[in-house]
Coordinates of C-alpha atoms in Angstrom, one line a residue:
Chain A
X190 CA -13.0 15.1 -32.0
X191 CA -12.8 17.0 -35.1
X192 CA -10.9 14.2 -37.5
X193 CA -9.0 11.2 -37.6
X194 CA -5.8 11.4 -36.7
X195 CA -3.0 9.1 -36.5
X196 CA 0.8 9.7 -35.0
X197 CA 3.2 7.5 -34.4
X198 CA 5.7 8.1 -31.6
X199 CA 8.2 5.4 -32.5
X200 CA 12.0 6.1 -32.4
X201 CA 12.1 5.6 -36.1
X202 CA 9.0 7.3 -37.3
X203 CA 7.7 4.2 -39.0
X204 CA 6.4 5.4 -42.6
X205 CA 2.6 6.0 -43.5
X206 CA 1.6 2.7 -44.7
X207 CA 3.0 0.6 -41.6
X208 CA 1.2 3.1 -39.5
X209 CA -2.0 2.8 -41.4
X210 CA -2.0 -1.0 -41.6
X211 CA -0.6 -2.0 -38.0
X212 CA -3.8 0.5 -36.2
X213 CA -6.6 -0.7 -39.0
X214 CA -5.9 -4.2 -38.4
X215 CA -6.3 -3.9 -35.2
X216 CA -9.4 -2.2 -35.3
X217 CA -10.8 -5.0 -37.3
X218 CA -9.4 -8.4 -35.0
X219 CA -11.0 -6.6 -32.5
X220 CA -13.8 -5.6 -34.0
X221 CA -14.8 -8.6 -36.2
X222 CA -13.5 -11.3 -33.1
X223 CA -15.1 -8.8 -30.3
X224 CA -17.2 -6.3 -30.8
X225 CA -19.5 -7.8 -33.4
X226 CA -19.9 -10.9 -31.4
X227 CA -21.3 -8.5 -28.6
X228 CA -23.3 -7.0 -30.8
X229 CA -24.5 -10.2 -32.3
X230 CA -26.0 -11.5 -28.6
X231 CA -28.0 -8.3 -28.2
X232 CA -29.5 -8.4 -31.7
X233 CA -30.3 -12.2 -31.2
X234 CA -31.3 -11.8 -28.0
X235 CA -34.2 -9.3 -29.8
X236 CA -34.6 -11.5 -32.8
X237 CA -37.8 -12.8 -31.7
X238 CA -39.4 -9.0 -30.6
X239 CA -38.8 -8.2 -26.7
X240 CA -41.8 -10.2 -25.7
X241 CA -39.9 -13.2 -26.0
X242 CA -36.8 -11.2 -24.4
X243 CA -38.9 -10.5 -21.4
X244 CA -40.7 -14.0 -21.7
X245 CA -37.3 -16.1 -20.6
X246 CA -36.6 -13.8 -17.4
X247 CA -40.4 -14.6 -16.2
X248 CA -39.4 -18.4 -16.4
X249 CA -38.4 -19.3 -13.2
X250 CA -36.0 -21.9 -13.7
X251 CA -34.0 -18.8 -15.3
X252 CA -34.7 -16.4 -12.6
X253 CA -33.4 -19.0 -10.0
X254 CA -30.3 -19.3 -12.0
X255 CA -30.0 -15.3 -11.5
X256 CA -30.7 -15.8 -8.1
X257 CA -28.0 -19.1 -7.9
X258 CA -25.5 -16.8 -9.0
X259 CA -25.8 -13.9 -7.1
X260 CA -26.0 -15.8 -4.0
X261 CA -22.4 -17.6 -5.2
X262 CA -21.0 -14.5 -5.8
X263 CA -22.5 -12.5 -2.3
X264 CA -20.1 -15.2 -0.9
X265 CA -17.4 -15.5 -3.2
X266 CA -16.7 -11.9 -3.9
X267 CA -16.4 -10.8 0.2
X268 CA -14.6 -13.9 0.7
X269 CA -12.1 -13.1 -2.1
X270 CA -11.6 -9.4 -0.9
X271 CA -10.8 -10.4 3.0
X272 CA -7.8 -12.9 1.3
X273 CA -6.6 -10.3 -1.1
X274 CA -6.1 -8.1 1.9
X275 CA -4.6 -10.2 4.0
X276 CA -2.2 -11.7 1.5
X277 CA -1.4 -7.9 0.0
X278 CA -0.8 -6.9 3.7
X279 CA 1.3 -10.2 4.6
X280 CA 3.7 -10.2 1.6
X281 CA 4.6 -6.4 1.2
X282 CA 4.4 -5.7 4.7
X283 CA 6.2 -8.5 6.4
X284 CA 9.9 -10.7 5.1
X285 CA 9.5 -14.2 5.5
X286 CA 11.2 -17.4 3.8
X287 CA 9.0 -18.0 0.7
X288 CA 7.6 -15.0 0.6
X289 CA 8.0 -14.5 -3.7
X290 CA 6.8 -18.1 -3.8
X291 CA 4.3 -17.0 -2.2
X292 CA 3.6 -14.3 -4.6
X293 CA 3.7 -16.8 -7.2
X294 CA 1.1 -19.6 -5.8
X295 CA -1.5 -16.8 -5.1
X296 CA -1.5 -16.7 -9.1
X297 CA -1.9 -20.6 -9.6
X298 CA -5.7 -20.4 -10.7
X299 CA -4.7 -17.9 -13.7
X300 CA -2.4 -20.7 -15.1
X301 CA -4.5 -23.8 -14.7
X302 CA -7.8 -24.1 -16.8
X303 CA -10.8 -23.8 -14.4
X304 CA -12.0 -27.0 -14.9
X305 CA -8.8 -28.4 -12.9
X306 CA -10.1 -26.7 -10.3
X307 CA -13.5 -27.8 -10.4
X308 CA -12.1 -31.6 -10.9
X309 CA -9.6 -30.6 -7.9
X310 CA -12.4 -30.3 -5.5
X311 CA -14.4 -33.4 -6.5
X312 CA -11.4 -35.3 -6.2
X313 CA -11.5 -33.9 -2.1
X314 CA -15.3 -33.5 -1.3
X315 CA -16.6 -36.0 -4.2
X316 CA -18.3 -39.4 -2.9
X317 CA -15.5 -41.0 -4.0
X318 CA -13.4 -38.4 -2.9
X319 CA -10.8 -38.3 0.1
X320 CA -13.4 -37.0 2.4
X321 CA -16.3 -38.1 0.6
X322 CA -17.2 -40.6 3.1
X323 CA -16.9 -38.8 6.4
X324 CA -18.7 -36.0 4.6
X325 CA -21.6 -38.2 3.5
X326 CA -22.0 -39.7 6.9
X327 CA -22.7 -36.2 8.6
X328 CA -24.9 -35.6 6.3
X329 CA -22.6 -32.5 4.2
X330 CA -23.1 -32.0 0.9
X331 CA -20.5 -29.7 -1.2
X332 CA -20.0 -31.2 -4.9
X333 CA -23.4 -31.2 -6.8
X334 CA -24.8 -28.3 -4.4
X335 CA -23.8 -24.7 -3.5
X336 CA -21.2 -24.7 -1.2
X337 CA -19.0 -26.9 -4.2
X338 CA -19.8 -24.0 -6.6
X339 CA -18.6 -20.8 -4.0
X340 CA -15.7 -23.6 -3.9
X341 CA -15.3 -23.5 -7.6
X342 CA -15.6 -20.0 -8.0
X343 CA -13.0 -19.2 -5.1
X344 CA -10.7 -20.9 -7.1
X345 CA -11.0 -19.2 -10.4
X346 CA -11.4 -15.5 -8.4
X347 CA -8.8 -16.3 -6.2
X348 CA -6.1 -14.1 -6.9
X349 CA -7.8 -10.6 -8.6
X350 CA -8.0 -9.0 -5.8
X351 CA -4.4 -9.9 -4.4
X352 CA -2.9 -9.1 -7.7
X353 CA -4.2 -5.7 -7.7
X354 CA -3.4 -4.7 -4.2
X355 CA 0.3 -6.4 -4.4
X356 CA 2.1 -4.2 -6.5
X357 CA 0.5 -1.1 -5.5
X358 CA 0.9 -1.5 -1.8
X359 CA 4.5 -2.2 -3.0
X360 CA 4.8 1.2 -4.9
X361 CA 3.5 2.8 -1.7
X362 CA 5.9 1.8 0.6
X363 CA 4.9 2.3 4.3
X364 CA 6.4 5.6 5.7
X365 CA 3.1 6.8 6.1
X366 CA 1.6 4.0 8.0
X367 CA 5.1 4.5 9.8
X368 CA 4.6 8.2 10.8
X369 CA 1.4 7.3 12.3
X370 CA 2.1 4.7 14.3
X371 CA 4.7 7.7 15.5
X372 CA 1.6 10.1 16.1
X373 CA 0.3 7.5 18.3
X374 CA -2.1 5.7 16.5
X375 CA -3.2 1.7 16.7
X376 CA -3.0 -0.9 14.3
X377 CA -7.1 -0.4 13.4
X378 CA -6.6 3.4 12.6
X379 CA -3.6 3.0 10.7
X380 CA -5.4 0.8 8.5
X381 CA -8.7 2.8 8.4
X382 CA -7.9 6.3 8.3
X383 CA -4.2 5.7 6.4
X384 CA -4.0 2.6 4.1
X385 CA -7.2 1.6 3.4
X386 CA -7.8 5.5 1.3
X387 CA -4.7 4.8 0.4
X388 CA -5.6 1.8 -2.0
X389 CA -9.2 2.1 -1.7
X390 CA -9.1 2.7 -5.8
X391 CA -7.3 -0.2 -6.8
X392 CA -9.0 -2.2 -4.3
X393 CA -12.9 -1.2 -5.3
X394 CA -10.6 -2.3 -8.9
X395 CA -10.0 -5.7 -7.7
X396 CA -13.5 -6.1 -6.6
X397 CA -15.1 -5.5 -9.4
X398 CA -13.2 -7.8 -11.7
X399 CA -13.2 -10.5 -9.0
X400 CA -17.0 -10.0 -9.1
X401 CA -17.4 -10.2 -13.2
X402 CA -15.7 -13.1 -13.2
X403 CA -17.2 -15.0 -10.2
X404 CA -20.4 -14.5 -12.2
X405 CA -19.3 -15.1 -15.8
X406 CA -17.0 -18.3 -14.3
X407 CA -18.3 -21.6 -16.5
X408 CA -15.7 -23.9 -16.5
X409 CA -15.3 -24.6 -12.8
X410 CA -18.3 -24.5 -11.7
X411 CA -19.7 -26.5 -14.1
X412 CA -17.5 -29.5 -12.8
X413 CA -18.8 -29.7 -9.2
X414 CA -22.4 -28.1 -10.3
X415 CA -23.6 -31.5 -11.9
X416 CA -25.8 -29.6 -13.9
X417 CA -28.9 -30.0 -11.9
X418 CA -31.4 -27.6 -13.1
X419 CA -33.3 -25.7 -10.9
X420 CA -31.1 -26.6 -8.2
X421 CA -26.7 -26.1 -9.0
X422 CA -27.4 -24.3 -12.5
X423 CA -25.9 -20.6 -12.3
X424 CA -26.4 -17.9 -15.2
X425 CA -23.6 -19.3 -17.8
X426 CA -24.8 -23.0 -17.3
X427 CA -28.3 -22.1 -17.6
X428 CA -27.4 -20.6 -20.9
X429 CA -25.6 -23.6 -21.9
X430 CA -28.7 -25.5 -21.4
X431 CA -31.1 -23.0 -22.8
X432 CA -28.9 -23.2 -26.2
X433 CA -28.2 -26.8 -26.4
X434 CA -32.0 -27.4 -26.3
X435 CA -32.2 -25.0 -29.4
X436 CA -33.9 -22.3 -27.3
X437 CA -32.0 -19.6 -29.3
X438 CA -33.4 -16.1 -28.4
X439 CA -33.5 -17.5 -24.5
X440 CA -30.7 -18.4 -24.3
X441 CA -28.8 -15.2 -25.6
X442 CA -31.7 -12.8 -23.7
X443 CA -29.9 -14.3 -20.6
X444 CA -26.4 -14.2 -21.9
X445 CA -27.2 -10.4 -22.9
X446 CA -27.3 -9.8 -19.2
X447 CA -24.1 -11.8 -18.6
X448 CA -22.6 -9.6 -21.2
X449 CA -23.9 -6.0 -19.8
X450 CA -22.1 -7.5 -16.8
X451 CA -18.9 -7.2 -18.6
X452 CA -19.6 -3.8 -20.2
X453 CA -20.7 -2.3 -17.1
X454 CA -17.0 -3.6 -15.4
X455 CA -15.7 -2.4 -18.4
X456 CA -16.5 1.0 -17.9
X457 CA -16.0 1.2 -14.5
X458 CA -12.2 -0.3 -14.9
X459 CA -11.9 2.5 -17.4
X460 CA -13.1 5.5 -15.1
X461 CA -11.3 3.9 -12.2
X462 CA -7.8 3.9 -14.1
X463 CA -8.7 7.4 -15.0
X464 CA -8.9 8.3 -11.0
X465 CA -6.1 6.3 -10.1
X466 CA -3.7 8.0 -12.4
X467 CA -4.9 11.7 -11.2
X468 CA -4.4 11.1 -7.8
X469 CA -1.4 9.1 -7.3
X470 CA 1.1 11.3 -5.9
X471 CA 4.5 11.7 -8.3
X472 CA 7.7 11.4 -5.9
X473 CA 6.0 7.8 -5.6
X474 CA 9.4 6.9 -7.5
X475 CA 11.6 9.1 -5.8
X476 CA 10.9 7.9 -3.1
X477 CA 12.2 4.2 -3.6
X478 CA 15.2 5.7 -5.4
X479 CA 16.2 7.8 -2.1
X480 CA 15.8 4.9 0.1
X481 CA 18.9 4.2 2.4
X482 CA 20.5 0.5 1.9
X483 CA 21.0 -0.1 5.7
X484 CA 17.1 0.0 5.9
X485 CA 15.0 -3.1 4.6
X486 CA 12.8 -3.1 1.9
X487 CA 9.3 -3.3 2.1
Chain B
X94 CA 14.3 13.5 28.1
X95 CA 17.7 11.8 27.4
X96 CA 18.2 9.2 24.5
X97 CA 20.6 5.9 25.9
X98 CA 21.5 3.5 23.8
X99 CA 23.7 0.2 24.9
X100 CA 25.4 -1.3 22.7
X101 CA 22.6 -2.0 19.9
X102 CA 23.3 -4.7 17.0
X103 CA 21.4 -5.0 14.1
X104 CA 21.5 -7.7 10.7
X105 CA 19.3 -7.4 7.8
X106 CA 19.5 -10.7 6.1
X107 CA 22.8 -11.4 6.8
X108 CA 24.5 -7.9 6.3
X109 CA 25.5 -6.3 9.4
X110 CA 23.5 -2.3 9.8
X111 CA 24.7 -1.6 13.6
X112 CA 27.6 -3.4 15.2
X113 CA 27.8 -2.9 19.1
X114 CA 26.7 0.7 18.8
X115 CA 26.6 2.6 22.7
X116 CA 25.7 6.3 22.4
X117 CA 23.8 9.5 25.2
X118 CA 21.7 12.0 24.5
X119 CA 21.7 14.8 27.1
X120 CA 18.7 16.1 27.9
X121 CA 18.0 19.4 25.6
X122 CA 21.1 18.5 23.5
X123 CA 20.7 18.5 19.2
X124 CA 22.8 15.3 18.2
X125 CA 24.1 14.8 14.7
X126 CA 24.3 10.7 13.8
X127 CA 26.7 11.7 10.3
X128 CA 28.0 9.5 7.7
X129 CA 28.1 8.1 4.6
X130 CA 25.0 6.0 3.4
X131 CA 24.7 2.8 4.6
X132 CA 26.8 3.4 8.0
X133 CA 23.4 2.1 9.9
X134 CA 22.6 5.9 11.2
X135 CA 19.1 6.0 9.7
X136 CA 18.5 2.0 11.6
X137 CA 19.9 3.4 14.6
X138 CA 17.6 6.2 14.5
X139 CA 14.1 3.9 13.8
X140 CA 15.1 1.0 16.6
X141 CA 15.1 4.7 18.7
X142 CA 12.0 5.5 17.8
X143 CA 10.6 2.0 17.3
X144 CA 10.0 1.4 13.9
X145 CA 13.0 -1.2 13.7
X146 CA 13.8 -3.5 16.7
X147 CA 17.9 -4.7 17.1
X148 CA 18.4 -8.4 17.2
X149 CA 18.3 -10.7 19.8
X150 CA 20.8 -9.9 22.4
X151 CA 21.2 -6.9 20.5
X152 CA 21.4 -4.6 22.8
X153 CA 19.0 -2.2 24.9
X154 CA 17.6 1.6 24.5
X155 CA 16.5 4.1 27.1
X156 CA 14.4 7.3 27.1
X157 CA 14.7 9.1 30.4
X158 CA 16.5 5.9 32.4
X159 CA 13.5 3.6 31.7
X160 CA 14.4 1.0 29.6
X161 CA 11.9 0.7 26.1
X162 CA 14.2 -1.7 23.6
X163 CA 10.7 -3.6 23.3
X164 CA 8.1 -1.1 23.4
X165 CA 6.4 -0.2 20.1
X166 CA 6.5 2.7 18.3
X167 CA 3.2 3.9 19.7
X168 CA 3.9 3.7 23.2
X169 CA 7.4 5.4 22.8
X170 CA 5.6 8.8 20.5
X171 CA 9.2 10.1 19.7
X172 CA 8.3 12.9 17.2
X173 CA 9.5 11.3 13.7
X174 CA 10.1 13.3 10.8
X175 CA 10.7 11.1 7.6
X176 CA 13.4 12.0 5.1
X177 CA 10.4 12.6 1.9
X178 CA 7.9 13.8 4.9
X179 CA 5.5 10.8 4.5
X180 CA 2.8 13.4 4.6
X181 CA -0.7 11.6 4.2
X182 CA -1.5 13.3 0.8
X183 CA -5.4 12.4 1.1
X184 CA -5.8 14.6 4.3
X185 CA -5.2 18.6 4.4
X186 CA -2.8 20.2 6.2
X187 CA -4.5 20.9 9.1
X188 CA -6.0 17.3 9.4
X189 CA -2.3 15.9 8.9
X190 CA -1.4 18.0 11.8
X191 CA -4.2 17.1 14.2
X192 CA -3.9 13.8 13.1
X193 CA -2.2 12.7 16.3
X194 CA -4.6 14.1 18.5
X195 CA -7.5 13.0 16.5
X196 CA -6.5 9.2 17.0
X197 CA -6.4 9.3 21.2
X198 CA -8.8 7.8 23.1
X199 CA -11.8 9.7 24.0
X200 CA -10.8 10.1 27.3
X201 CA -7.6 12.0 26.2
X202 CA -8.4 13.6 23.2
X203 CA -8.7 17.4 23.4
X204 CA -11.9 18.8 22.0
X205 CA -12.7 19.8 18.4
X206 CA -12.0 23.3 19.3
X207 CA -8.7 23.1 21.1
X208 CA -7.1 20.6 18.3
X209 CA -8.2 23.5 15.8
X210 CA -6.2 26.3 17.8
X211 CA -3.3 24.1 18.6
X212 CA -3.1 23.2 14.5
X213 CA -3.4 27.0 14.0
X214 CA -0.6 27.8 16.7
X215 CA 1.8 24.9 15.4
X216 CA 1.3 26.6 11.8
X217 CA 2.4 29.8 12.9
X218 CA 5.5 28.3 14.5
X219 CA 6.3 26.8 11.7
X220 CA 5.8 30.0 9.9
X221 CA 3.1 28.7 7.4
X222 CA 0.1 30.6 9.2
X223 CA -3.2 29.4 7.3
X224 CA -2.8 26.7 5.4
X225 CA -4.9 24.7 7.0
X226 CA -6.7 23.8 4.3
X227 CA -4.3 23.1 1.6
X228 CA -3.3 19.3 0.9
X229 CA 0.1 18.2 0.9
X230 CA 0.5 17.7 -3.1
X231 CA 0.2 21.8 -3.4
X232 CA 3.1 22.8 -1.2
X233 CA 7.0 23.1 -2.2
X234 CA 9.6 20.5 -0.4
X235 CA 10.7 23.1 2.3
X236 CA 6.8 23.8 3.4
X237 CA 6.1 20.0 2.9
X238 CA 8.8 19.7 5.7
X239 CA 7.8 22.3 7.8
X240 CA 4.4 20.7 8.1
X241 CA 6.1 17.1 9.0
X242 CA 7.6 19.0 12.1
X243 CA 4.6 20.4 12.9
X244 CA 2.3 17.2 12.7
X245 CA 5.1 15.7 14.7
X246 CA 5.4 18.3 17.6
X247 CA 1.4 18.2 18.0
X248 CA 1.5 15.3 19.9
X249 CA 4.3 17.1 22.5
X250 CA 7.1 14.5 22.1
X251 CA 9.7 14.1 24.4
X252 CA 12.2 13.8 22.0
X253 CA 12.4 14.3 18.1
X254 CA 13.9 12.4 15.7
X255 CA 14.6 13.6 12.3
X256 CA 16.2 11.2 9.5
X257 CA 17.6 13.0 6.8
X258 CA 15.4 16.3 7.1
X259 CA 16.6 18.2 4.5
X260 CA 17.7 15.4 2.3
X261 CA 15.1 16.2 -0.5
X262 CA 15.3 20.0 -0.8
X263 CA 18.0 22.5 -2.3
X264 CA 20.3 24.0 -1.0
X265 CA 19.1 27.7 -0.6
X266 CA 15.8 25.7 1.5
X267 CA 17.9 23.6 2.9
X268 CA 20.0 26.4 4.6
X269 CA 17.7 28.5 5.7
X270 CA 15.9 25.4 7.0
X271 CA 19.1 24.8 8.8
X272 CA 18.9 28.1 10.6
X273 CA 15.1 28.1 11.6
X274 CA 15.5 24.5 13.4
X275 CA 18.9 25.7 15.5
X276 CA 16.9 28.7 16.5
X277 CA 13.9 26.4 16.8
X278 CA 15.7 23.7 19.3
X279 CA 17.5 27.0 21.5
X280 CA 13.5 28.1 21.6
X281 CA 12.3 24.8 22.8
X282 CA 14.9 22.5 24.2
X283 CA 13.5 19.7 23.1
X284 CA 16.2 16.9 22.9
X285 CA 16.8 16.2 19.2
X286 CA 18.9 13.4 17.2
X287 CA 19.1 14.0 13.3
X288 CA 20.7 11.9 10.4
X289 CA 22.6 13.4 7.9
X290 CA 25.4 12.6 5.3
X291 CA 26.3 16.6 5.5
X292 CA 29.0 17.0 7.4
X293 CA 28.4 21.1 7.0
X294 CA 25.2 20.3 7.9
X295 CA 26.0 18.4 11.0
X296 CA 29.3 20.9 12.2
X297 CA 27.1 24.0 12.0
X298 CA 24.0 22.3 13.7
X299 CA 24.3 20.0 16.6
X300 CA 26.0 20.1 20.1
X301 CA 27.3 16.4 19.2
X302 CA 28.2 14.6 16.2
X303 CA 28.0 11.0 16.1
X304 CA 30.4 9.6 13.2
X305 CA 29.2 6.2 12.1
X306 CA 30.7 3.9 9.1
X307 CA 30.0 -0.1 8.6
X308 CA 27.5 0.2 11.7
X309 CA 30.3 1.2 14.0
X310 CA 30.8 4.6 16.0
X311 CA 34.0 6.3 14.4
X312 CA 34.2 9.0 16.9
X313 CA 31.8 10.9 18.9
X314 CA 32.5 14.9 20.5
X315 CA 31.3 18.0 19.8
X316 CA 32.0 19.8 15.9
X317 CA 35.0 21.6 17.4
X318 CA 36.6 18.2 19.2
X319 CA 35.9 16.6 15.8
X320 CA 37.6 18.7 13.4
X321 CA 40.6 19.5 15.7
X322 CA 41.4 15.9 16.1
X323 CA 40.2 12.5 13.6
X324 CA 39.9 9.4 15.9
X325 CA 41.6 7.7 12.6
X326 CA 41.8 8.1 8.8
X327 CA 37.9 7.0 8.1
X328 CA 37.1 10.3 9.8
X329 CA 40.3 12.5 8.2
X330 CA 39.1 10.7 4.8
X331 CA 35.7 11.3 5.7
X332 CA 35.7 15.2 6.6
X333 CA 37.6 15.7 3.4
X334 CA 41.1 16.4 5.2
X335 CA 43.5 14.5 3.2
X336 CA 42.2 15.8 0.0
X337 CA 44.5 18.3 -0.7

């Protein structure tokens, strides 16, 4: 990268100044309402000298938040990945009444703010929920306590990996699981050795977003958490606390991690698209185009 | 092995693909299902090989007498070769070819070294010696093809099935492809249906031609018994005989 350049590949070759003014102000929404911010948590993560950095990970009621969260995601994430799967595989592979609706609910959690979720399960496993009592009586406990926050985060994570895996198993088509079933082989290898490198990119894609957000999720989780520290606090609720009670340089040390987090997935998203788009074969199109009518779609 | 099918139906939501549809397959004969697209030829060719299943009461299918209307795909191994190949791009050549062989059970698979001479041997028949080691993505249409057949015959199917073979190729490929597999099926014998909308193509091919339109049979006979006499004026319209 020698110098700046700018083109503009419009069908009317908008003039100079529009070109100029639509890419800076872009540069600065995103840098002044993202980047800086980013920026801002590291340096006042470090405001205090990296001794007090360090200091708030040896505290143990943050380390067990670290720990919380992990452990909600070890569950969430797999969870997550098995549904995608199975609902990518069940809604390109098979035709069945209600099968875009389908499509559609899988998508819910991206249209309702978290916290109905969160509220959604304390209304079912809540004391006074509808099986609060019969839950209570053998002794289960899910809102206020782990199992309510893999719940919770579920919910919001719900459909990333589905998403991903929809439309791409879609582009695919299936003549190539179809021509081995022809060779001979059984459901298991036609998924192992045929579909599964097949969308093994924009799978590992899905995961890692489902994952980012699973551990960033706040809204959700802090419904049915109760906010019990120690105990039902993860990461983002533990920085909640840590800044309500003024604890400044804590509680952006922790949220510094939360936010490598996000750059790591960033980068990974960016290298992934990168292999996607070299490998994906190019008569992907042609083949849909060629496609005799008297055979059903996918 | 000879092909019978009995009077096979088939409806995709609602629209009718095969309507009562009864045809034989000698054994060793090359059968051409020809018409226009969507007649049903390419459904009646997957519900023989058992990617697509006719309705309920929709009729049966036969390989060699033995009835197999509800056997899958896997049990029947007709050798399949898709209209855009349906190659598996992330394999080579060579493991697309001993992919069949590969997938047995341990107590049928051949070993390492014989599944490497057979892929060598089905190469050279299909006159692409060597390339084992290429992947899909760096061969032209015609070779691309060439390799389907060959990852289809490595399994030794009793029949092959070919839908649209040379729909995706030009014409100087697909005529010289045209020749190779006539002189291929007099080598081998092997009992073969294809689909085609090529009436040249299906006249100077196959033993038999199949006319289908709307899911029905038009006519059935050999090229010569075809041109020589329309059933009716589908056919006449269809073979291009009142054009003039």
């Amino acid at each position: 990268m020698s110098s700046l350049s700018i083109t503009s590949h419009t069908p009317n070759h908008d003039p100079k100044p529009v070109v100029y003014a639509l890419t800076a102000f872009t540069f600065l929404t995103v840098g002044l309402l993202l980047f800086l911010p980013l920026v801002a948590v590291f340096a006042e993560a470090f405001s205090k000298g990296p001794s007090v950095f360090w200091e708030t990970f040896r505290d143990p009621v943050t380390q067990n938040s670290i720990l919380l969260t992990l452990k909600v995601a070890v569950v969430a994430v797999p969870l997550n990945t098995i549904f995608g799967m199975a609902a990518a595989w069940a809604v390109t592979r098979f035709t069945f009444t209600g099968r875009r609706f389908l499509i559609s609910l899988i998508e819910l959690p991206l249209w309702v703010s978290p916290v109905i979720g969160g509220l959604l399960y304390t209304l079912i496993f809540g004391l006074q929920g509808w099986l609060g009592r019969s839950l209570e009586e053998h002794d289960i406990q899910i809102i206020f306590a782990y199992p309510g926050l893999v719940l919770a985060t579920i919910f919001v994570t719900f459909p990333f990996v589905a998403r991903v895996l929809i439309p791409l198993m879609e582009s695919l088509g299936q003549a190539e699981e179809e021509a081995a079933v022809t060779l001979g082989a059984r459901g298991w290898q036609v998924f192992f050795r045929i579909t599964l490198p097949r969308i093994k990119i924009g799978l590992f894609y899905g995961i890692i977003l489902c994952n980012a957000r699973a551990m960033g999720e706040f809204g959700a989780v802090s419904v049915v958490s109760g906010h019990i520290r120690n105990q039902t606090c993860t990461m983002p609720l533990q920085i909640e606390i840590l800044h309500s009670e003024y604890q400044f340089a804590h509680a952006f040390a922790l949220a510094s991690v939360l936010s490598l987090l996000g750059i790591l997935t960033l980068l990974l998203k960016v290298y992934l698209e990168g292999q996607a788009s070299r490998r994906l074969p190019i008569e992907i199109p042609e083949r849909r185009r060629h496609r005799d009518p008297a055979t059903p779609l996918p | 092995m000879s092909i019978r099918v009995e009077n096979i139906s088939k409806v995709f939501e609602r629209f009718p693909a095969l309507n009562g549809v009864s045809l034989e397959v000698k054994e060793g004969d090359l059968l051409a299902l020809l018409g226009p697209s969507g007649s049903g030829k390419t459904t009646l060719l997957r519900i023989i090989a058992g990617l697509e299943f006719p309705g309920r009461d929709g009729g049966k299918v036969f390989l060699d007498g033995r009835e197999v209307t509800w056997e899958s795909a896997y049990a029947r191994r007709a050798g399949f070769v898709f209209q855009h190949y349906a190659l598996f791009n992330h394999m080579t050549v060579g493991e697309n070819i001993a992919f069949g062989l590969r997938v047995r059970p341990r107590n049928t698979r051949p070993p390492e070294a014989q599944i490497r001479r057979k892929v060598s041997e089905l190469l050279t028949m299909v006159q692409l010696p060597g390339l084992e080691d290429r992947f899909p993505t760096q061969l032209s249409g015609g070779q691309r093809q060439r390799i389907a057949l060959a990852r289809a015959l490595a399994v030794e199917p009793k029949i092959l099935l070919l839908d649209e073979p040379f729909g995706a190729l030009d014409a100087k490929v697909r005529k010289e492809l045209r020749k190779w597999l006539r002189e291929f099926h007099d080598r081998t014998g092997l009992t073969t249906i294809f689909v085609t909308h090529d009436q040249d193509e299906a006249f100077e091919l196959a033993d038999h031609v199949v006319i289908l339109h709307e899911g029905k049979i038009q006519q059935s006979g050999t090229p010569k018994e075809i041109t020589s006499s329309p059933a009716n004026t589908f056919v006449s319209d269809f073979l291009g005989f009142n054009d003039s």
